[in-house]
Amino acid sequence: MRAAMKPSWSPASASSTNGSKRKNKRKWHGMDILALQQQVAIYRDENAYKRLFLHFYKGLIRFADTYVRQHEVAEEIVSDVMLKIWTMQEALTGIRNLKVYLFKAVRNGAINHLLRNRHYTTWDIDQLAPEAFVSAGTPEDETIHRELKHRFAEAVSQLPPKCQMVYKLIRENSFTYREVAAILDISENTVDRHLSIAMQRLGAVLQTYRHTSR
């Protein structure tokens, strides 16, 4: 059917347009996403599709990177999942929590890729680094910020795989325990256990940094 064809807006432009998105960043609510879903599903609104794509793009890329550890592959997986959102047409209105649906679909896509290609590569550590831990004001503050960011990113990359995924979903993507449990197909108690392990290890890194930097 013609309505299910690819949108004229190309997901390949996401990297270049995503930078401008940050300048007007605001907190989205479930009703915002639901309204965009309906515009895409019923009216085939390409602008609404673009807004959904750019809203979820970065978080999905980072999550896919956790599995495949290859940025280009992560981009391909995310683009395929988002294209499916467009081709679903009116079935898209039946998804009650689009964010959980997308992350679970990306997880499945990443796992399928790993099953087909049993090899790993190193991914850019900056993808795992938190946005900020200290206020960067003076040159000295900026130096401290870069060093702490680097140490923290190293610590995150060394977490056990499931701990790292849980940490990123909750701390970086603001999922609830229940949503993470649904995405990873584990219990909420297991989510809590993985997050506790992650926070203990990362807390130890920050504590060590405070002592050594005095």
Short mmCIF file of C-alpha atoms in Angstrom, two decimals, residues 5-170:
data_model
loop_
_atom_site.label_atom_id
_atom_site.label_comp_id
_atom_site.label_asym_id
_atom_site.label_seq_id
_atom_site.Cartn_x
_atom_site.Cartn_y
_atom_site.Cartn_z
CA MET A 5 5.93 3.49 1.99
CA LYS A 6 8.98 5.10 3.57
CA PRO A 7 8.52 8.73 4.65
CA SER A 8 10.22 11.34 2.47
CA TRP A 9 12.16 12.58 5.51
CA SER A 10 15.34 10.53 5.79
CA PRO A 11 16.42 9.13 9.18
CA ALA A 12 20.02 9.55 7.94
CA SER A 13 19.66 13.26 8.75
CA ALA A 14 19.01 12.51 12.42
CA SER A 15 22.63 13.04 13.47
CA SER A 16 22.84 16.50 11.92
CA THR A 17 19.42 17.73 13.04
CA ASN A 18 19.61 16.30 16.53
CA GLY A 19 22.09 18.97 17.60
CA SER A 20 19.59 21.77 17.05
CA LYS A 21 17.02 19.85 19.05
CA ARG A 22 19.00 20.30 22.25
CA LYS A 23 18.60 24.07 22.19
CA ASN A 24 14.83 23.81 22.60
CA LYS A 25 14.80 20.79 24.85
CA ARG A 26 11.79 20.34 27.09
CA LYS A 27 10.38 17.50 29.13
CA TRP A 28 7.98 15.38 27.14
CA HIS A 29 4.90 13.77 28.64
CA GLY A 30 3.02 10.61 27.71
CA MET A 31 0.20 12.63 26.15
CA ASP A 32 2.67 14.37 23.82
CA ILE A 33 3.94 11.04 22.53
CA LEU A 34 0.45 9.58 22.24
CA ALA A 35 -0.71 12.58 20.19
CA LEU A 36 2.24 12.19 17.81
CA GLN A 37 1.54 8.45 17.52
CA GLN A 38 -2.00 9.22 16.41
CA GLN A 39 -0.84 11.82 13.89
CA VAL A 40 1.58 9.31 12.37
CA ALA A 41 -0.85 6.39 12.45
CA ILE A 42 -4.01 8.09 11.24
CA TYR A 43 -2.88 11.14 9.26
CA ARG A 44 0.53 9.84 8.11
CA ASP A 45 2.08 13.07 9.40
CA GLU A 46 5.79 13.02 8.49
CA ASN A 47 6.63 15.95 10.77
CA ALA A 48 5.14 14.05 13.73
CA TYR A 49 7.18 10.99 12.72
CA LYS A 50 10.34 13.10 12.54
CA ARG A 51 9.69 14.50 16.02
CA LEU A 52 9.22 11.01 17.46
CA PHE A 53 12.35 9.77 15.72
CA LEU A 54 14.54 12.60 16.99
CA HIS A 55 13.08 12.40 20.49
CA PHE A 56 14.01 8.73 20.96
CA TYR A 57 17.02 8.47 18.63
CA LYS A 58 19.96 9.15 20.94
CA GLY A 59 18.70 7.03 23.82
CA LEU A 60 18.00 4.11 21.50
CA ILE A 61 21.45 4.40 19.90
CA ARG A 62 23.19 4.31 23.28
CA PHE A 63 21.09 1.33 24.35
CA ALA A 64 21.84 -0.57 21.14
CA ASP A 65 25.54 0.26 21.59
CA THR A 66 25.45 -1.53 24.93
CA TYR A 67 24.71 -4.75 23.04
CA VAL A 68 26.44 -4.49 19.68
CA ARG A 69 29.34 -2.18 20.62
CA GLN A 70 29.50 -0.81 17.11
CA HIS A 71 27.97 2.60 16.48
CA GLU A 72 27.14 2.11 12.80
CA VAL A 73 25.34 -1.15 13.54
CA ALA A 74 23.43 0.50 16.39
CA GLU A 75 22.28 3.25 14.02
CA GLU A 76 21.07 0.67 11.50
CA ILE A 77 19.12 -1.25 14.15
CA VAL A 78 17.46 1.90 15.49
CA SER A 79 16.58 3.13 11.98
CA ASP A 80 14.98 -0.23 11.14
CA VAL A 81 12.89 -0.14 14.31
CA MET A 82 11.76 3.43 13.69
CA LEU A 83 10.88 2.65 10.08
CA LYS A 84 8.64 -0.13 11.37
CA ILE A 85 6.79 2.50 13.42
CA TRP A 86 5.93 4.30 10.19
CA THR A 87 4.86 1.15 8.34
CA MET A 88 2.60 -0.02 11.19
CA GLN A 89 0.04 2.61 10.16
CA GLU A 90 -3.11 2.49 12.35
CA ALA A 91 -1.75 -0.42 14.40
CA LEU A 92 0.57 2.15 15.97
CA THR A 93 -2.34 3.51 18.01
CA GLY A 94 -2.53 0.16 19.84
CA ILE A 95 0.89 0.64 21.49
CA ARG A 96 0.22 1.94 25.00
CA ASN A 97 3.82 2.75 25.94
CA LEU A 98 5.83 3.61 22.83
CA LYS A 99 9.08 4.19 24.73
CA VAL A 100 9.08 0.68 26.22
CA TYR A 101 8.03 -0.79 22.86
CA LEU A 102 10.93 0.90 21.05
CA PHE A 103 13.60 -0.08 23.55
CA LYS A 104 12.37 -3.67 23.59
CA ALA A 105 12.33 -3.76 19.77
CA VAL A 106 15.88 -2.38 19.66
CA ARG A 107 16.99 -4.98 22.20
CA ASN A 108 15.52 -7.75 20.06
CA GLY A 109 17.16 -6.30 16.94
CA ALA A 110 20.53 -6.13 18.69
CA ILE A 111 20.26 -9.70 19.96
CA ASN A 112 19.37 -10.92 16.46
CA HIS A 113 22.42 -9.13 15.11
CA LEU A 114 24.67 -10.77 17.69
CA LEU A 115 23.26 -14.18 16.85
CA ARG A 116 24.11 -13.60 13.18
CA ASN A 117 27.52 -12.05 13.83
CA ARG A 118 29.43 -13.50 16.76
CA HIS A 119 32.10 -10.83 17.06
CA TYR A 120 32.51 -7.65 19.06
CA THR A 121 34.34 -4.36 18.63
CA THR A 122 35.19 -1.57 21.03
CA TRP A 123 32.73 1.31 21.23
CA ASP A 124 33.40 4.97 21.96
CA ILE A 125 33.63 5.41 25.71
CA ASP A 126 32.13 8.89 25.46
CA GLN A 127 28.79 7.29 24.59
CA LEU A 128 28.62 5.96 28.14
CA ALA A 129 29.81 9.10 29.91
CA PRO A 130 27.28 11.10 31.96
CA GLU A 131 26.46 14.64 30.85
CA ALA A 132 28.05 16.32 33.87
CA PHE A 133 29.18 15.62 37.42
CA VAL A 134 30.67 18.95 38.43
CA SER A 135 29.91 22.46 37.33
CA ALA A 136 32.38 23.47 34.67
CA GLY A 137 33.12 27.13 35.29
CA THR A 138 36.81 27.87 35.67
CA PRO A 139 39.53 26.10 33.63
CA GLU A 140 40.35 24.12 36.77
CA ASP A 141 36.72 23.04 37.09
CA GLU A 142 36.70 21.93 33.45
CA THR A 143 39.85 19.85 33.98
CA ILE A 144 38.29 18.16 37.01
CA HIS A 145 35.09 17.59 35.06
CA ARG A 146 36.90 15.90 32.17
CA GLU A 147 38.93 13.66 34.48
CA LEU A 148 35.94 12.63 36.57
CA LYS A 149 33.83 12.05 33.47
CA HIS A 150 36.56 9.82 32.03
CA ARG A 151 36.92 7.78 35.23
CA PHE A 152 33.19 7.38 35.60
CA ALA A 153 32.79 6.33 31.96
CA GLU A 154 35.49 3.70 32.44
CA ALA A 155 33.70 2.41 35.53
CA VAL A 156 30.38 2.19 33.67
CA SER A 157 32.02 0.31 30.78
CA GLN A 158 33.43 -2.23 33.24
CA LEU A 159 30.10 -3.04 34.87
CA PRO A 160 28.64 -6.50 34.20
CA PRO A 161 26.50 -6.31 31.00
CA LYS A 162 23.10 -6.55 32.70
CA CYS A 163 24.10 -4.06 35.41
CA GLN A 164 25.24 -1.63 32.73
CA MET A 165 21.99 -1.98 30.77
CA VAL A 166 19.84 -1.49 33.86
CA TYR A 167 21.87 1.52 34.96
CA LYS A 168 21.62 3.19 31.54
CA LEU A 169 17.89 2.56 31.18
CA ILE A 170 17.05 3.94 34.63
#
